[in-house]
PDB file of C-alpha atoms in Angstrom:
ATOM      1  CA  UNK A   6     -15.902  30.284   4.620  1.00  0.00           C
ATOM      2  CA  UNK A   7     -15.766  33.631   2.672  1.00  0.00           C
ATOM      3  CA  UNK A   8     -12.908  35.453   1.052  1.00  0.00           C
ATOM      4  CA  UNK A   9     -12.986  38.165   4.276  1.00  0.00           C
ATOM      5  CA  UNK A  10     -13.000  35.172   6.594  1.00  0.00           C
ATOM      6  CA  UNK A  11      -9.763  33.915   5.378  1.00  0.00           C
ATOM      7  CA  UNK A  12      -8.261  37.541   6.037  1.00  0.00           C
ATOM      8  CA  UNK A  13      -8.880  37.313   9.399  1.00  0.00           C
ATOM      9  CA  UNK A  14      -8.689  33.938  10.568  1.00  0.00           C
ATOM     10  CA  UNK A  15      -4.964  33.517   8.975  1.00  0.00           C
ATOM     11  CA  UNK A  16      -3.004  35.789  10.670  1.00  0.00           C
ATOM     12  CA  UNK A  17      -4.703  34.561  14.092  1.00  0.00           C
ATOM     13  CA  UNK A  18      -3.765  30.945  12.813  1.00  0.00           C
ATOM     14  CA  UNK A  19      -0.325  31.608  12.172  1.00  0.00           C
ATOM     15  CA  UNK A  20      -0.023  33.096  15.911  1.00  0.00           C
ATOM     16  CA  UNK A  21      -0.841  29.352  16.856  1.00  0.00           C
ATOM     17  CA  UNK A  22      -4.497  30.238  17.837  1.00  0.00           C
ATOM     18  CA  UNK A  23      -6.434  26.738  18.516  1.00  0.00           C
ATOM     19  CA  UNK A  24      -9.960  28.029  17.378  1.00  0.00           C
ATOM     20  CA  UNK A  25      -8.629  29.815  14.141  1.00  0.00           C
ATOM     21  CA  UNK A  26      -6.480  27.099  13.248  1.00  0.00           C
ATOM     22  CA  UNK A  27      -9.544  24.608  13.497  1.00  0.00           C
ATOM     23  CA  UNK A  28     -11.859  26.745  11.307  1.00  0.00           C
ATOM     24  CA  UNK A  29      -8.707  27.140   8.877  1.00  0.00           C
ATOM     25  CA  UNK A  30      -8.603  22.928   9.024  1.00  0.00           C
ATOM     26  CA  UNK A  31     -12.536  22.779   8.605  1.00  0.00           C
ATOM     27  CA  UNK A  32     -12.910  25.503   5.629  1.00  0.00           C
ATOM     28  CA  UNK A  33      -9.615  23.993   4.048  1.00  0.00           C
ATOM     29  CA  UNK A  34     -10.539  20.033   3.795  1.00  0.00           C
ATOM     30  CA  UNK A  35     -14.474  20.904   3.316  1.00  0.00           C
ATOM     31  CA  UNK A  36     -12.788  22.915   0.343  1.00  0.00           C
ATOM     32  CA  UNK A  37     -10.465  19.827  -0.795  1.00  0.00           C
ATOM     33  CA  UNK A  38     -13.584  17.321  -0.580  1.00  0.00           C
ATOM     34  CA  UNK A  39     -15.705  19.087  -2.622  1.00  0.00           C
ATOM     35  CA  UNK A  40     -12.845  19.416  -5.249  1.00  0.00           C
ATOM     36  CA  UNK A  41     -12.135  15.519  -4.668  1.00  0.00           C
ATOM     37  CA  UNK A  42     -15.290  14.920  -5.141  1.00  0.00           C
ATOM     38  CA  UNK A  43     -16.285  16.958  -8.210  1.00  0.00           C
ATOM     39  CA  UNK A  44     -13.582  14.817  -9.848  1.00  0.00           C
ATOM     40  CA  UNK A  45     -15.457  11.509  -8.730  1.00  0.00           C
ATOM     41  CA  UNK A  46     -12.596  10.174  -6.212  1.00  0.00           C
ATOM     42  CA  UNK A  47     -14.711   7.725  -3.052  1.00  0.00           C
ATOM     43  CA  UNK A  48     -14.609   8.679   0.307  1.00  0.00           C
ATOM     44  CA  UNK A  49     -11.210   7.290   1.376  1.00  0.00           C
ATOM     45  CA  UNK A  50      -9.417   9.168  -1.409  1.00  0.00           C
ATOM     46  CA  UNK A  51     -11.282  12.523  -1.079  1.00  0.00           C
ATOM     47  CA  UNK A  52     -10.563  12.265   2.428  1.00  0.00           C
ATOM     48  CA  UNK A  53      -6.781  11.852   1.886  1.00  0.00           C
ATOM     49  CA  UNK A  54      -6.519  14.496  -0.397  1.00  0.00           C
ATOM     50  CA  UNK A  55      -8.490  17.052   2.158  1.00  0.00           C
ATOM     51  CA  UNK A  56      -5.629  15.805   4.476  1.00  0.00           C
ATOM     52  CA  UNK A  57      -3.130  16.465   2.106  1.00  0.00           C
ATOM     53  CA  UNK A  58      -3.929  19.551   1.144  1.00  0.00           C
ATOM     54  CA  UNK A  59      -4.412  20.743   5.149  1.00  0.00           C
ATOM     55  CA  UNK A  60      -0.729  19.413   5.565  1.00  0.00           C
ATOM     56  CA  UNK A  61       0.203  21.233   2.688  1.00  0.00           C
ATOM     57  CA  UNK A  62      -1.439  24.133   3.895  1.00  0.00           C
ATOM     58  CA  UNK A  63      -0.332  23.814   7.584  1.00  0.00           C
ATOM     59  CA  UNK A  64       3.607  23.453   6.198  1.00  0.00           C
ATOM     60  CA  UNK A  65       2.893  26.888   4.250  1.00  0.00           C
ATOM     61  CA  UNK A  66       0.814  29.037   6.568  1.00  0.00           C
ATOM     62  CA  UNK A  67       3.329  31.452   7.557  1.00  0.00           C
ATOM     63  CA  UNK A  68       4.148  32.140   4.342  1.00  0.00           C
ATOM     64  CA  UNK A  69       0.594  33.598   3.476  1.00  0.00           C
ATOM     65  CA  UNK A  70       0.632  37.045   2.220  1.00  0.00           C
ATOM     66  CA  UNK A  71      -2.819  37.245   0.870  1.00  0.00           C
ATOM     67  CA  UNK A  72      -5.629  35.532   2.723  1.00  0.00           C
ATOM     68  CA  UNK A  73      -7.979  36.104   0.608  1.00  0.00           C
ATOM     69  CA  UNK A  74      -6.613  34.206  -2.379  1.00  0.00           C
ATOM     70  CA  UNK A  75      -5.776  31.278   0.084  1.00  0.00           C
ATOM     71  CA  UNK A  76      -9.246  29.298  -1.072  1.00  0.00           C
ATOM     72  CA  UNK A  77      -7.867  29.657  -5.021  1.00  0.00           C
ATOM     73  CA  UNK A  78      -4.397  28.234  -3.537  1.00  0.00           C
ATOM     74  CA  UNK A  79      -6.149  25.045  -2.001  1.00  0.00           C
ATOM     75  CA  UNK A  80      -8.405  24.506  -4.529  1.00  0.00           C
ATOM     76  CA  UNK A  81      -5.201  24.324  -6.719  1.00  0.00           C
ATOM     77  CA  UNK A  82      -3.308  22.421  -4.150  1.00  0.00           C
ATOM     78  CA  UNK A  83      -6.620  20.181  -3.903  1.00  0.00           C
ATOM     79  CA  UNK A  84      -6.482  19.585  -7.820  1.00  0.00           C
ATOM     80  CA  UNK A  85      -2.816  18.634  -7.553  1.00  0.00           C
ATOM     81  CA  UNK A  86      -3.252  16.169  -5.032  1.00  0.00           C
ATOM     82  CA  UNK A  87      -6.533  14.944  -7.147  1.00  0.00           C
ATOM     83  CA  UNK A  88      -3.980  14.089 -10.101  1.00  0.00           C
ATOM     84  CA  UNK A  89      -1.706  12.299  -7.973  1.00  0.00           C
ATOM     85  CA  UNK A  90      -4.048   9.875  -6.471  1.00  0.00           C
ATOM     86  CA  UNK A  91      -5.527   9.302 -10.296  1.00  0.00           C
ATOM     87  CA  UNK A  92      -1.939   8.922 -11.225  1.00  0.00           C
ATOM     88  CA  UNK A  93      -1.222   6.014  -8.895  1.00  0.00           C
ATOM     89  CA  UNK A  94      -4.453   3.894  -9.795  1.00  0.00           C
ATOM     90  CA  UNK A  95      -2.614   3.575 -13.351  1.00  0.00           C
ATOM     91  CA  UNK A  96      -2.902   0.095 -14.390  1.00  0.00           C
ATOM     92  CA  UNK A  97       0.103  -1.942 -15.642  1.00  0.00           C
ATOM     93  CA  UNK A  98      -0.172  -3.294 -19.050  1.00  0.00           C
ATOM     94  CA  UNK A  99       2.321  -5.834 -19.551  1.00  0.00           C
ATOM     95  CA  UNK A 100       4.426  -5.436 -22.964  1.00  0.00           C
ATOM     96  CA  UNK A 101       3.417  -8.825 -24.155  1.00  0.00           C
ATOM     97  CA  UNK A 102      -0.124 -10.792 -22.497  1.00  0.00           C
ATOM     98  CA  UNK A 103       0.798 -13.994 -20.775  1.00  0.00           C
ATOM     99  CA  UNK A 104      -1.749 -15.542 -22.892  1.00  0.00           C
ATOM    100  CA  UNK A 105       0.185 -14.873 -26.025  1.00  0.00           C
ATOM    101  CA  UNK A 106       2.215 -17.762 -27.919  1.00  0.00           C
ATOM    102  CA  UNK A 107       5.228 -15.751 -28.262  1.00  0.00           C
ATOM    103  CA  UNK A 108       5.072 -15.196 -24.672  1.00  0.00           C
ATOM    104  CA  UNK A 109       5.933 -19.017 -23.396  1.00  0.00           C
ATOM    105  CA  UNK A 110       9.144 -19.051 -21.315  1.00  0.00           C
ATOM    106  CA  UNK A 111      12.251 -20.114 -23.292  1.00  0.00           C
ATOM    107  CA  UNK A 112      13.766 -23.248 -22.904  1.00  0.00           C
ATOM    108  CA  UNK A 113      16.519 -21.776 -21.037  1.00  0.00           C
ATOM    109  CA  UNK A 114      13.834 -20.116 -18.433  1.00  0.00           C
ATOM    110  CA  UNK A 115      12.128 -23.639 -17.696  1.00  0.00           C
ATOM    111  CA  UNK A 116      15.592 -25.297 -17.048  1.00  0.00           C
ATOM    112  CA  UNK A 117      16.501 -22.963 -14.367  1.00  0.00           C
ATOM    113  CA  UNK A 118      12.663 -22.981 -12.970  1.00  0.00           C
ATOM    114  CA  UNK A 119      13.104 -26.846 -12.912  1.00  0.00           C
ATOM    115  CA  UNK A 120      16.341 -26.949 -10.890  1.00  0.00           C
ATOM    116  CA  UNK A 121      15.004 -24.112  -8.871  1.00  0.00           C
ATOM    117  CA  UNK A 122      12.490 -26.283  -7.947  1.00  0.00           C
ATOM    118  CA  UNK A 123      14.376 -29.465  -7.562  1.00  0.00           C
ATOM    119  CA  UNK A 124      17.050 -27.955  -4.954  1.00  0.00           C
ATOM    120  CA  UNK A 125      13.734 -25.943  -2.891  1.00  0.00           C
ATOM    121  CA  UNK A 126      12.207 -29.356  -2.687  1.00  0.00           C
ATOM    122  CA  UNK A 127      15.598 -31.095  -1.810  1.00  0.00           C
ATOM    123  CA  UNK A 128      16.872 -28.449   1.377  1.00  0.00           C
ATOM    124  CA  UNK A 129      12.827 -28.886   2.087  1.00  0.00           C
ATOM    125  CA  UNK A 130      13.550 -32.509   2.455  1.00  0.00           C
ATOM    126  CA  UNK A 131      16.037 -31.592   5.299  1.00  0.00           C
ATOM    127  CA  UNK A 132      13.220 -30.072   7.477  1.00  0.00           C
ATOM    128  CA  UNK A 133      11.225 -31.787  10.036  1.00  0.00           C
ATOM    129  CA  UNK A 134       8.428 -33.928   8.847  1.00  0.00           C
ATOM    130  CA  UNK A 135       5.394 -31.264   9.954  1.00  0.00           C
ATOM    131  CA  UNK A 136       7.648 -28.332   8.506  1.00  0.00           C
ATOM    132  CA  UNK A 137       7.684 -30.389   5.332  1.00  0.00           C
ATOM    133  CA  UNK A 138       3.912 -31.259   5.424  1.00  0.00           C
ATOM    134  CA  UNK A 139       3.220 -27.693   5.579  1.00  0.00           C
ATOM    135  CA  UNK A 140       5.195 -26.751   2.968  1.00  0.00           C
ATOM    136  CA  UNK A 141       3.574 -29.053   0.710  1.00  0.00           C
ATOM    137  CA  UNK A 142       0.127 -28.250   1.586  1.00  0.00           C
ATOM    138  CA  UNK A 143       1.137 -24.348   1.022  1.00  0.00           C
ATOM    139  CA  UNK A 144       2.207 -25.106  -2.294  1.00  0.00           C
ATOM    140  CA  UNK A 145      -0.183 -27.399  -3.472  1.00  0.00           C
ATOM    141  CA  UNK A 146      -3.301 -26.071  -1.851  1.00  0.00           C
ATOM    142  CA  UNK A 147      -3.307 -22.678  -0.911  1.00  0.00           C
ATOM    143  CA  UNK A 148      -6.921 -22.563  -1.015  1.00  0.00           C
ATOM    144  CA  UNK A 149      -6.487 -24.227   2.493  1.00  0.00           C
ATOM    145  CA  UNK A 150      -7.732 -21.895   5.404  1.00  0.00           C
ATOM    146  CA  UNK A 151      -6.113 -21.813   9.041  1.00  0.00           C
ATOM    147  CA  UNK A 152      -8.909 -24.146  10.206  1.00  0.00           C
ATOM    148  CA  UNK A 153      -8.020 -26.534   7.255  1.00  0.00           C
ATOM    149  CA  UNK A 154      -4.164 -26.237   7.751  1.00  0.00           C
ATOM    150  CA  UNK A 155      -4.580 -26.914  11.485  1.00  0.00           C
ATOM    151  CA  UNK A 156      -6.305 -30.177  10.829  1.00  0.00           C
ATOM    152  CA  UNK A 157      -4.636 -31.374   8.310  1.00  0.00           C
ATOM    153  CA  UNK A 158      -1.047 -30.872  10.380  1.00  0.00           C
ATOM    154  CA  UNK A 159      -3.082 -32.203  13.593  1.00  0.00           C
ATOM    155  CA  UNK A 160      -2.646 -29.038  15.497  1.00  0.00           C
ATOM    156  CA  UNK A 161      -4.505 -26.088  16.933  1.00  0.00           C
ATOM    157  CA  UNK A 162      -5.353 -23.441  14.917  1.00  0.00           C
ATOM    158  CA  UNK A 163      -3.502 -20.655  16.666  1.00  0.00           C
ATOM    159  CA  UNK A 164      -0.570 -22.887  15.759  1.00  0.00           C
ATOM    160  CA  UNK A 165      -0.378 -22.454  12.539  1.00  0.00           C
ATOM    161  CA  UNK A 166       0.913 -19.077  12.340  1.00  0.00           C
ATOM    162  CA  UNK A 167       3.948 -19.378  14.575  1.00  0.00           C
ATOM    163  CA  UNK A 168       4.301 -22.817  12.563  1.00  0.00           C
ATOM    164  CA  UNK A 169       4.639 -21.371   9.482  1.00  0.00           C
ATOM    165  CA  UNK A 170       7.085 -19.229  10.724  1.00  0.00           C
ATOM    166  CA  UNK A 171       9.538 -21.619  12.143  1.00  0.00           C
ATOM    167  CA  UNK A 172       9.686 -23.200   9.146  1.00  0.00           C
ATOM    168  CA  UNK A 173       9.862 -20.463   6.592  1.00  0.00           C
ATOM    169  CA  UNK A 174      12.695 -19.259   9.289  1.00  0.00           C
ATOM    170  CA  UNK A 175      14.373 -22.718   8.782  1.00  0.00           C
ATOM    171  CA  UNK A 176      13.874 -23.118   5.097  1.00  0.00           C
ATOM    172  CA  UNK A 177      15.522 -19.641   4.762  1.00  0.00           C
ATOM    173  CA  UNK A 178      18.508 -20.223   7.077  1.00  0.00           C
ATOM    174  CA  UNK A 179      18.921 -23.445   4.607  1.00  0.00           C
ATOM    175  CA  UNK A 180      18.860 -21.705   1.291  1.00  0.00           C
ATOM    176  CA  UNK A 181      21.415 -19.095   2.458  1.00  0.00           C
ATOM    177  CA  UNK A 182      23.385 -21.654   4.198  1.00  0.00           C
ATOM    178  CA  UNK A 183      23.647 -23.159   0.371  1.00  0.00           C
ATOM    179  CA  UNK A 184      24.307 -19.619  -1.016  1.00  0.00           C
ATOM    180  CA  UNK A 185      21.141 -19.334  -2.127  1.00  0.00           C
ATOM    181  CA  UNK A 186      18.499 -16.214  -2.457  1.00  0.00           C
ATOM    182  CA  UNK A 187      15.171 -16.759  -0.235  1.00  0.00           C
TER     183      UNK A 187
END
């Protein structure tokens, strides 16, 4: 869409006019996607900032005093959004690699994961004896599928699910009944 297309479409999409404000959506997130894509984002992405920038766009369009700069103004607001989406594919780095010596846990930290463990494993021995199964084969082999789970607890595989939640409800009304976090 041209310059002198903006000028006129505008003012007829701020009076709420369907077929302006459709050409103003089309020209405005073709205009984003080319911008998302010049600065190598995939599909989903490019397509989120073209419907970012139309929202940003739509939000703003009465306050439009120059149509004809509006394609600078979303190319800009395209750019913006661009840098956000690059922003939040940051990676993490953690301060010191797990695989580090210094980085064992302290003596302290495996005393607390030990009792941690011991009074899970204790309120788990209070559940019922499939609750407890499950648990077990959650924690020990979580490789396990549905199909696997269901035949190892002798039930149906749409039972698994609701299963799992009964339990986890259980286990958690247990560990707050102790005080506990869950």
């Amino acid at each position: 869409m041209s310059e002198t297309d903006f000028g006129a479409v505008v003012p007829r999409a701020v009076t709420g006019e369907r077929r302006a404000l459709d050409l103003l959506a089309r020209a405005c997130v073709r205009l984003a996607l080319r911008v998302a894509r010049a600065h190598r984002l995939g599909d989903a992405d490019a397509w989120d900032v073209g419907q970012d920038t139309w929202i940003a766009l739509a939000a703003r369009l009465g306050t439009v005093r120059e149509p004809r700069r509006l394609p600078g103004w979303l190319v800009t607001t395209a750019r913006r959004c661009v840098l956000r989406v690059l922003a939040g594919r940051r990676r993490e780095v953690l301060c010191v690699p797990p695989d580090r010596p210094d980085a064992a846990p302290t003596p302290e930290a495996r005393v607390l994961d030990a009792e941690r463990i011991r009074v899970f494993w204790g309120l788990a021995g209070r559940l019922p004896a499939r609750h407890l199964l499950l648990l077990r084969l959650l924690a020990d082999r979580p490789e396990l599928t549905h199909a696997q789970l269901a035949a190892e607890l002798g039930v149906a595989v749409g039972s698994v699910g609701p299963l799992r939640r009964r339990c986890f409800d259980r286990m958690r009304r247990l560990l707050t009944a102790e005080g506990l976090p869950d």
